[in-house]
PDB file of C-alpha atoms in Angstrom:
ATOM      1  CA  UNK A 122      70.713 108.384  83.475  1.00 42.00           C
ATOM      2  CA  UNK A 123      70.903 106.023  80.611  1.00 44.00           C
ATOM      3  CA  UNK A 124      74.340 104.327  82.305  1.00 51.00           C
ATOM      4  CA  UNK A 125      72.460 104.300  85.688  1.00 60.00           C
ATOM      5  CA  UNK A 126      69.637 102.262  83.743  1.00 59.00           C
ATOM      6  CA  UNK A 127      71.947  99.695  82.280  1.00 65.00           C
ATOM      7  CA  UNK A 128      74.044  98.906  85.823  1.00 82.00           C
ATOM      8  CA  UNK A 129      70.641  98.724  87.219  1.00 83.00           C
ATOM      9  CA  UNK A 130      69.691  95.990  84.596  1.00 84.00           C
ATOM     10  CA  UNK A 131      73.468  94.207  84.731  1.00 88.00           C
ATOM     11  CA  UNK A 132      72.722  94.200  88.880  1.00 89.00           C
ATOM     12  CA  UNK A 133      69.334  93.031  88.079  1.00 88.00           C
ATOM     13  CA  UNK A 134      71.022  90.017  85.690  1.00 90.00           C
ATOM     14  CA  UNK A 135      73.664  89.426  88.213  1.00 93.00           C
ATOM     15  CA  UNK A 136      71.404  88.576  90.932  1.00 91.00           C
ATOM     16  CA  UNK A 137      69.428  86.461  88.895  1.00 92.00           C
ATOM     17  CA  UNK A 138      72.154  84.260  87.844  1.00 95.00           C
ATOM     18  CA  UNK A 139      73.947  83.804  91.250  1.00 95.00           C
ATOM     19  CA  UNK A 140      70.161  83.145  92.748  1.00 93.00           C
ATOM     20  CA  UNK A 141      69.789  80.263  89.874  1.00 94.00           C
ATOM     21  CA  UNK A 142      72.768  78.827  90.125  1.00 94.00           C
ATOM     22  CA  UNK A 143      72.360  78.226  93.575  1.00 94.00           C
ATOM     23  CA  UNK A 144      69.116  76.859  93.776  1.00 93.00           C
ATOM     24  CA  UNK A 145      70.679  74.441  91.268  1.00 93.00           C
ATOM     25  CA  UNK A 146      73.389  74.152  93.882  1.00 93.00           C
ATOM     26  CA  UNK A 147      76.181  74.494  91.112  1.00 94.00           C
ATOM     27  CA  UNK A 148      79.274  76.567  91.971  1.00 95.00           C
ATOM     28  CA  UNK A 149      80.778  79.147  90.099  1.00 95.00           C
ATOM     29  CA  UNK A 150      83.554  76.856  88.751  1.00 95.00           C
ATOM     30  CA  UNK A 151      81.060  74.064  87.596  1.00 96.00           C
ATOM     31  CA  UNK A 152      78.914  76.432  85.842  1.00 95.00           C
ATOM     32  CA  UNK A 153      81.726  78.559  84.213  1.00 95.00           C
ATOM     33  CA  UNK A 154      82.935  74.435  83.120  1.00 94.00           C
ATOM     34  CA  UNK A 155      79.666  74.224  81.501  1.00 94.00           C
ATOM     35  CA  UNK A 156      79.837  77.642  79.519  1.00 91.00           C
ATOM     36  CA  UNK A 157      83.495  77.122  78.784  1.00 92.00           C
ATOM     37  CA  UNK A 158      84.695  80.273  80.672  1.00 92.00           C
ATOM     38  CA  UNK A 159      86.525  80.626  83.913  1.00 94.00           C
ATOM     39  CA  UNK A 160      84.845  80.961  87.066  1.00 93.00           C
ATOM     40  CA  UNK A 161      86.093  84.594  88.042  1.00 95.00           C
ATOM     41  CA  UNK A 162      84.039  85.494  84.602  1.00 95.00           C
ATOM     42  CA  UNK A 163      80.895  84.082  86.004  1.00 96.00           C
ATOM     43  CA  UNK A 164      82.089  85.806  89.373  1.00 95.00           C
ATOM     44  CA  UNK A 165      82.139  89.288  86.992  1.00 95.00           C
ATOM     45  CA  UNK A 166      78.573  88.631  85.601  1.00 95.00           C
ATOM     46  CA  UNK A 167      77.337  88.244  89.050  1.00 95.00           C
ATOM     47  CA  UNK A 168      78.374  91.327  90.478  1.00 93.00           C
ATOM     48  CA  UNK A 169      77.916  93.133  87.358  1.00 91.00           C
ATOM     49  CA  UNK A 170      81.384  93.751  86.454  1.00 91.00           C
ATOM     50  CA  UNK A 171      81.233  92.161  83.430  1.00 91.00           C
ATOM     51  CA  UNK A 172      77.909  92.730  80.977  1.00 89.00           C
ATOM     52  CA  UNK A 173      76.365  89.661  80.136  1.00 89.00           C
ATOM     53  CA  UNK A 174      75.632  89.614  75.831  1.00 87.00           C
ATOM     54  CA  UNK A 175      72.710  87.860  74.701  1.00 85.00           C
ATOM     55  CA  UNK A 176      74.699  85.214  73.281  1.00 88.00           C
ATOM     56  CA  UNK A 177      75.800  84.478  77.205  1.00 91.00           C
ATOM     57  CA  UNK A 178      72.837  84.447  78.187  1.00 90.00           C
ATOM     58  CA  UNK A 179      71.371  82.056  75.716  1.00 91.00           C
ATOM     59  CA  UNK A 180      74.219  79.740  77.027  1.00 93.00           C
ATOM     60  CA  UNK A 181      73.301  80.427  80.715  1.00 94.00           C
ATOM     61  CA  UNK A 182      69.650  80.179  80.553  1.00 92.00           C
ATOM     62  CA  UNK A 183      70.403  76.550  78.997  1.00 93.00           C
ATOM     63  CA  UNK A 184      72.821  75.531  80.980  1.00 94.00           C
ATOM     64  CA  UNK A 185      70.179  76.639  83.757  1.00 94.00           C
ATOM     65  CA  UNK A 186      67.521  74.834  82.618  1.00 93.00           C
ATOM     66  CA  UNK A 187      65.509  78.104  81.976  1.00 92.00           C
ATOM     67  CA  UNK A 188      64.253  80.581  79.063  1.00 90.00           C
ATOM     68  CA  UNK A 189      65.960  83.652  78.819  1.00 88.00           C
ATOM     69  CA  UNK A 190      62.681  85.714  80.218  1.00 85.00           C
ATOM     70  CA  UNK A 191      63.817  84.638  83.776  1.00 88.00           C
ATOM     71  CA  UNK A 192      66.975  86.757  83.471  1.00 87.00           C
ATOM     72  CA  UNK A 193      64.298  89.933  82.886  1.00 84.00           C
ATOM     73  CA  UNK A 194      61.789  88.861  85.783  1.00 85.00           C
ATOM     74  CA  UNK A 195      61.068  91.623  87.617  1.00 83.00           C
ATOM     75  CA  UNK A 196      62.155  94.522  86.137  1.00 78.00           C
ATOM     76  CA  UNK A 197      60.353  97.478  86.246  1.00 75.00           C
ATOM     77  CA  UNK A 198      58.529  98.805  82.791  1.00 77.00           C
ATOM     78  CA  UNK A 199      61.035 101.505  82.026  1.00 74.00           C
ATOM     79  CA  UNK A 200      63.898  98.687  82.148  1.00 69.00           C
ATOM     80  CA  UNK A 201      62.233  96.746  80.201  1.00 66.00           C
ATOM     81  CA  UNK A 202      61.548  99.399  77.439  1.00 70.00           C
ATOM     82  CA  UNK A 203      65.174 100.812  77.800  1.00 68.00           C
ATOM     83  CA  UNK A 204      66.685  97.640  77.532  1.00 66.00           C
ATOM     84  CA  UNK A 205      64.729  96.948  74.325  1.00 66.00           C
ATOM     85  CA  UNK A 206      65.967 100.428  72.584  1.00 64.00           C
ATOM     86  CA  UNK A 207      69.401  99.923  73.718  1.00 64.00           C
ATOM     87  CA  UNK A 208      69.115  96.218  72.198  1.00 60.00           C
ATOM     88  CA  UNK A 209      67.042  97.183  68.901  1.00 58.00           C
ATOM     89  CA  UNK A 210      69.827  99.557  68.151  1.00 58.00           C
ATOM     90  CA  UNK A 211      72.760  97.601  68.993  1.00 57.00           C
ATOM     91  CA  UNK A 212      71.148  94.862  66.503  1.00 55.00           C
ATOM     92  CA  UNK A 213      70.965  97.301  63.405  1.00 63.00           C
ATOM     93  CA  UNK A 214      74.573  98.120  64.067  1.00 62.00           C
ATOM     94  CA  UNK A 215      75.758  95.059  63.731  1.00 63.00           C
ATOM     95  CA  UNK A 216      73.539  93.922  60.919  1.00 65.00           C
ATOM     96  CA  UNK A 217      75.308  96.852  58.947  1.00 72.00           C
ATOM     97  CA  UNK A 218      77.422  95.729  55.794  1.00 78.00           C
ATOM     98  CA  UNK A 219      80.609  97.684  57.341  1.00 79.00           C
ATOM     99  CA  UNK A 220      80.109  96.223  60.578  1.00 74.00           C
ATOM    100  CA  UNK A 221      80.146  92.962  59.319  1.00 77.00           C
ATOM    101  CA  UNK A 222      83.071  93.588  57.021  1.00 79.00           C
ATOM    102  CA  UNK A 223      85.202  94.913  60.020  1.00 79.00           C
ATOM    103  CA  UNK A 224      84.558  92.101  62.197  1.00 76.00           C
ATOM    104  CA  UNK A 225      85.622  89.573  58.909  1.00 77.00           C
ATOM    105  CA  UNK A 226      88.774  91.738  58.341  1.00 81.00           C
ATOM    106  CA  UNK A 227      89.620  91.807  62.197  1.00 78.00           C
ATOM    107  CA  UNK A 228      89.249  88.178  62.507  1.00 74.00           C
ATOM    108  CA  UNK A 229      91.354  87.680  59.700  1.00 83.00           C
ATOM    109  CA  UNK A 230      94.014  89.286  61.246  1.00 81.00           C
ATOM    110  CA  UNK A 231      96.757  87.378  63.689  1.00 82.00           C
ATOM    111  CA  UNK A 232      96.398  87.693  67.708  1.00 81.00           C
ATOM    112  CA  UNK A 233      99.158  90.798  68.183  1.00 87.00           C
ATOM    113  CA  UNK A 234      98.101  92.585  65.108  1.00 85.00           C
ATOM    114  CA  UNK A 235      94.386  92.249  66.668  1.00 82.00           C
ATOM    115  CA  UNK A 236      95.061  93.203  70.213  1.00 83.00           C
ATOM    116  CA  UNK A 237      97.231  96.710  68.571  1.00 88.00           C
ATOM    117  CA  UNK A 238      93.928  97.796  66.314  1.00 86.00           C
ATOM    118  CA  UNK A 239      91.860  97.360  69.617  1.00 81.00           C
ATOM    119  CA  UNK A 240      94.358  99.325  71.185  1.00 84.00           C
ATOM    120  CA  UNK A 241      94.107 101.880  68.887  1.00 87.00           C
ATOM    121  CA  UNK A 242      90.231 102.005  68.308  1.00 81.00           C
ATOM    122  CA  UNK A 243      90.227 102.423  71.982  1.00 79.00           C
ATOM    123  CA  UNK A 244      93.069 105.138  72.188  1.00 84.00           C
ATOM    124  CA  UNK A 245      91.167 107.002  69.317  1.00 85.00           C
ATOM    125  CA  UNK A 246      87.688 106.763  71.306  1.00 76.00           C
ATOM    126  CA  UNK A 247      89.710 108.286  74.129  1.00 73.00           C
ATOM    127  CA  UNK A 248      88.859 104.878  76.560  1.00 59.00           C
ATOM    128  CA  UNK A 249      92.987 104.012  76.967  1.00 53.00           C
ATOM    129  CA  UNK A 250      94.053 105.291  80.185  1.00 49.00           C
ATOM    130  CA  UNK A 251      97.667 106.342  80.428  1.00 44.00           C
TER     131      UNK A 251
END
């Protein structure tokens, strides 16, 4: 149920950014220019391939000439409050002191060496598919 609440939310986002960016007549390669990613990325947020982090949508919402709230308009209650939780709790994780530390001694690693311990945090979490 929670995963059915989150895609609902991601569709919800998706929709709200392809309806924006339309009414500002922009196309998905002038506004992925603008955010500095490549189109088929805003093509994933649409459709809800891809989940959008708050960071993203910070940059969206100003590059659409709107406040983050009109990303959220319309959800129901319950997605509002779930998407809260989900966020409060994601925020204390990364505010951790070994969070942080991981994510300075990743980044201080080289590109290969980066992609392998990925690889492997993945393969240990049991999300690499053979």
């Amino acid at each position: 149920m929670v995963g059915d609440s989150m895609d609902e939310i991601d569709i919800h986002l998706g929709r709200r950014l392809r309806r924006r960016r339309r009414l500002l007549g922009l196309t998905q390669q002038e506004l992925a220019h603008a955010c500095g990613v490549r189109f088929q990325q805003i093509q994933k947020y649409e459709c809800a391939a891809n989940r959008m982090s708050a960071a993203r949508l910070w940059q969206l919402a100003e590059v659409l000439e709107v406040p983050v709230s009109y990303f959220y308009e319309g959800l129901t209650r319950d997605q509002r409050e779930h998407l809260e939780r989900e966020t409060s709790s994601t925020s204390e994780t990364l505010a951790s002191k070994e969070t942080q530390d991981l994510i300075h001694a990743y980044y201080q690693l080289g590109e290969r060496p980066r992609r392998r311990l990925l690889d492997l945090a993945k393969a240990m979490n049991g999300e690499i598919e053979a």
